[in-house]
Each structure stands twice: as C-alpha cells, then as structure tokens.
XYZ file of C-alpha atoms in Angstrom:
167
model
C 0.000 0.000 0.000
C 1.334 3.407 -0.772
C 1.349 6.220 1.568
C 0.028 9.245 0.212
C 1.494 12.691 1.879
C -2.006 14.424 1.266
C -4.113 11.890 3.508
C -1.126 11.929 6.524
C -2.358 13.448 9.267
C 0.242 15.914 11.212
C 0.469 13.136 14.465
C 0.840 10.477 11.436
C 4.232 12.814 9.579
C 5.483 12.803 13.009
C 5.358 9.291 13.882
C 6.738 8.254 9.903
C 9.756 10.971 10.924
C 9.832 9.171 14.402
C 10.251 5.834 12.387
C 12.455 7.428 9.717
C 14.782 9.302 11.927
C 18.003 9.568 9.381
C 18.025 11.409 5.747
C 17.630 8.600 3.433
C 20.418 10.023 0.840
C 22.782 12.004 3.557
C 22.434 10.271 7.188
C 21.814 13.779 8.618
C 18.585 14.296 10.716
C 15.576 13.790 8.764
C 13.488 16.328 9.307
C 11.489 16.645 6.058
C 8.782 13.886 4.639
C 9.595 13.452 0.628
C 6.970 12.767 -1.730
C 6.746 12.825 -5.419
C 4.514 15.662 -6.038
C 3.124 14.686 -9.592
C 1.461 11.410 -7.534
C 1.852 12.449 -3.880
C 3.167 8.925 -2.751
C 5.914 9.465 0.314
C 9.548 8.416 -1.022
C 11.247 8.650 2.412
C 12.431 11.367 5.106
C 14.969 13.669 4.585
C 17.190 16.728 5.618
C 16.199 20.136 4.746
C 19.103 20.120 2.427
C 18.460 16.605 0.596
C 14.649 17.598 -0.014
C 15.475 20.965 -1.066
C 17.615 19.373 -4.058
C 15.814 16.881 -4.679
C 13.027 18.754 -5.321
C 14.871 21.695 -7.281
C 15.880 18.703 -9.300
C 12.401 17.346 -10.136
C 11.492 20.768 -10.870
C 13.646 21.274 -13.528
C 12.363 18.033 -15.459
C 8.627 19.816 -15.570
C 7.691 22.861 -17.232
C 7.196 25.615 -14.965
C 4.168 27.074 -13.550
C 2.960 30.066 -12.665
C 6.508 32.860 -12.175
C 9.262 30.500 -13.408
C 12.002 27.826 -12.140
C 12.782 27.009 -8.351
C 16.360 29.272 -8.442
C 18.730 25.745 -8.337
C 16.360 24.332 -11.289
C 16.433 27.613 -13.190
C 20.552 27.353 -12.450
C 21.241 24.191 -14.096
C 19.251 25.443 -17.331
C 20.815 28.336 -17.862
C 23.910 26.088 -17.597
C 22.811 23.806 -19.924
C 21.592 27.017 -22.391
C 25.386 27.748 -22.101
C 27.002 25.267 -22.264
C 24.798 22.221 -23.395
C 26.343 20.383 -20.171
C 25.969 21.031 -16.435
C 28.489 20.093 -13.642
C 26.191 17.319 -11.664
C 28.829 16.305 -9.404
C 26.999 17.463 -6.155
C 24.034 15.332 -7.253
C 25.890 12.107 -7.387
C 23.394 10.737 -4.593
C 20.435 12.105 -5.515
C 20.128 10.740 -9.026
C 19.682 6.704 -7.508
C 17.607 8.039 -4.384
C 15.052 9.377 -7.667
C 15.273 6.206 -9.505
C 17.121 7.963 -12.733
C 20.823 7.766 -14.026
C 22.813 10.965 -14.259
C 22.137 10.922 -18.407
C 19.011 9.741 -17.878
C 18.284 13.032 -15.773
C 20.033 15.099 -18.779
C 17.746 13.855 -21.361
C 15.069 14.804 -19.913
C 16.782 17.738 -18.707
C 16.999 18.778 -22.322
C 13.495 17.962 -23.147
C 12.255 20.282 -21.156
C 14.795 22.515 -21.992
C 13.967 22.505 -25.968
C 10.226 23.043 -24.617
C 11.151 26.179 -22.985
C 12.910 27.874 -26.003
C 9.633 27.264 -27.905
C 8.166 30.926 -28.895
C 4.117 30.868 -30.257
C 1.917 33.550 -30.822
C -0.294 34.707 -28.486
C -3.524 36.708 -29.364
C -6.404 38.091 -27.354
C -9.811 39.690 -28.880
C -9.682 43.457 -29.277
C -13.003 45.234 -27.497
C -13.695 48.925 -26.783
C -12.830 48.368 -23.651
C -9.084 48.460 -22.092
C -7.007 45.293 -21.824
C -7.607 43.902 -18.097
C -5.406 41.525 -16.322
C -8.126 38.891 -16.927
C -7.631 38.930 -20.420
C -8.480 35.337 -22.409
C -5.484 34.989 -24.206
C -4.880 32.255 -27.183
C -2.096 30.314 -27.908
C -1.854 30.321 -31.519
C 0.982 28.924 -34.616
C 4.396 28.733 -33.650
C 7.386 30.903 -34.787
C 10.101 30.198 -36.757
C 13.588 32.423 -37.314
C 13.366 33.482 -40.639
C 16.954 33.729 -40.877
C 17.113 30.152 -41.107
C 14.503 30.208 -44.042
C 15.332 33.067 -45.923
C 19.144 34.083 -45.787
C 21.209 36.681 -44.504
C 19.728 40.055 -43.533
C 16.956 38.995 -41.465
C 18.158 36.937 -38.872
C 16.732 37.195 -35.916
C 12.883 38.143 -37.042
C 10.832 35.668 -36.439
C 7.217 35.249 -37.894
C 4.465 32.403 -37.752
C 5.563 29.080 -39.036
C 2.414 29.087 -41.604
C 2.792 32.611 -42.618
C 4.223 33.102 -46.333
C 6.511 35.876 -46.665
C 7.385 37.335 -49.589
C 10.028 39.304 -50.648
C-alpha cells in the first residue's frame, strides 16, 4: 500500500519521521517527509538540504508554472543554455535516491529545456474596452527564425511558421 502525503495526518508525519529518523540520501537528521509531487506517494524522510535538491531537481524536469524555475532548477538550465552540459557532481546521490541515471536526468533535462525555447503567438480579442489583467489569451501557430529560411539580412525576425513571406 502506498502512503500518500495528502491523507497523513500531522500526528501520522510525526510518527513516519519518528520511524524514519536519518536522511535517506545524507544520514543527517531527517526532518522533512519526501513525496513525489506529480502522484503524492511518500519516497522517504529527509534533511532540509536533501529535499530541497531533490526537489529543485524534479522541478527542472517539468515545465514551470505560474513565475518561473525554483532558483537551483532555473541554475542548471541556464547552464545547460550555455554550455549544453551542467556540472552534476553534487548530485551524485540524488540521481539513484530518484530512480534515474545521471544521463538519464540530462535527457530529460533537455526535453524540457527545448520546450522552454519554444516561442508561439499569443492573441487576445480586441473590445472597446481596455485590456484587463483577466484577459483570455490564445495560444496560436508557432514561430520560426526566418533567418534560417530566408538568408542573410533577417536573422533574428521571427514570424508564424504558416505565414508566407514574400520578398
């Protein structure tokens, strides 16, 4: 049966962290439950510092929500947007406590990476009325560089991939 962290009561998280005393990955003092928050099932108890990374690390494999990266996920992207590597060395633990290999984690890493650098067009209806904060917004076709398509002098312009431009 799996434990689910939603359903623990607080007298239940302190008796698993009773049971559970040491960081699963570290040793340290476990003083945080872990749970996989895509499906809520407890993973283990850990330090502070463990469940931080581990969860800045499972944020970067999802596409963020809401304002943007946790700042350790957003860190090793813009590494990777650099460099098209990132120095994991500090994770070495972390990858087998999550069930993934170190390339494994890369991949995906970079799936989520080429999701980001994705640019669409975005389009709202036009009213008398002034643009509010509310607005409905729709996603519409996705761009494409046009230098790639059309040649030197207009790099960097981007337009909708089913738009025909003509010179």
């Amino acid at each position: 049966m799996k434990l689910l962290y939603s359903q623990m009561s607080d007298k239940e998280k302190e008796k698993y962290r009773s049971w559970h005393p040491d960081c699963a990955i570290c040793g340290h003092v476990a003083r945080s439950i872990d749970h996989d928050h895509e499906t809520d099932i407890v993973r283990g108890a850990l330090c502070q510092r463990c469940n931080s990374q581990i969860g800045s690390l499972e944020c970067a494999l999802r596409l963020p929500k809401g304002r943007g990266f946790q700042s350790l996920a957003g860190d090793l992207h813009r590494a990777y947007a650099q460099t098209g590597t990132m120095d994991l060395s500090r994770f070495t633990n972390d990858f087998p406590y999550l069930g993934i290999t170190e390339d494994e984690f890369i991949r995906r890493l970079a799936a989520v990476h080429a999701q980001l650098n994705r640019r669409f067009i975005y389009w709202t209806e036009i009213t008398s009325v002034p643009l509010a904060s509310d607005a409905v917004w729709h996603k519409g076709a996705m761009l494409r560089t046009c230098g790639s398509v059309f040649g030197t002098g207009r790099e960097g312009r981007t337009f909708p991939s089913d738009l025909q431009v003509t010179e």
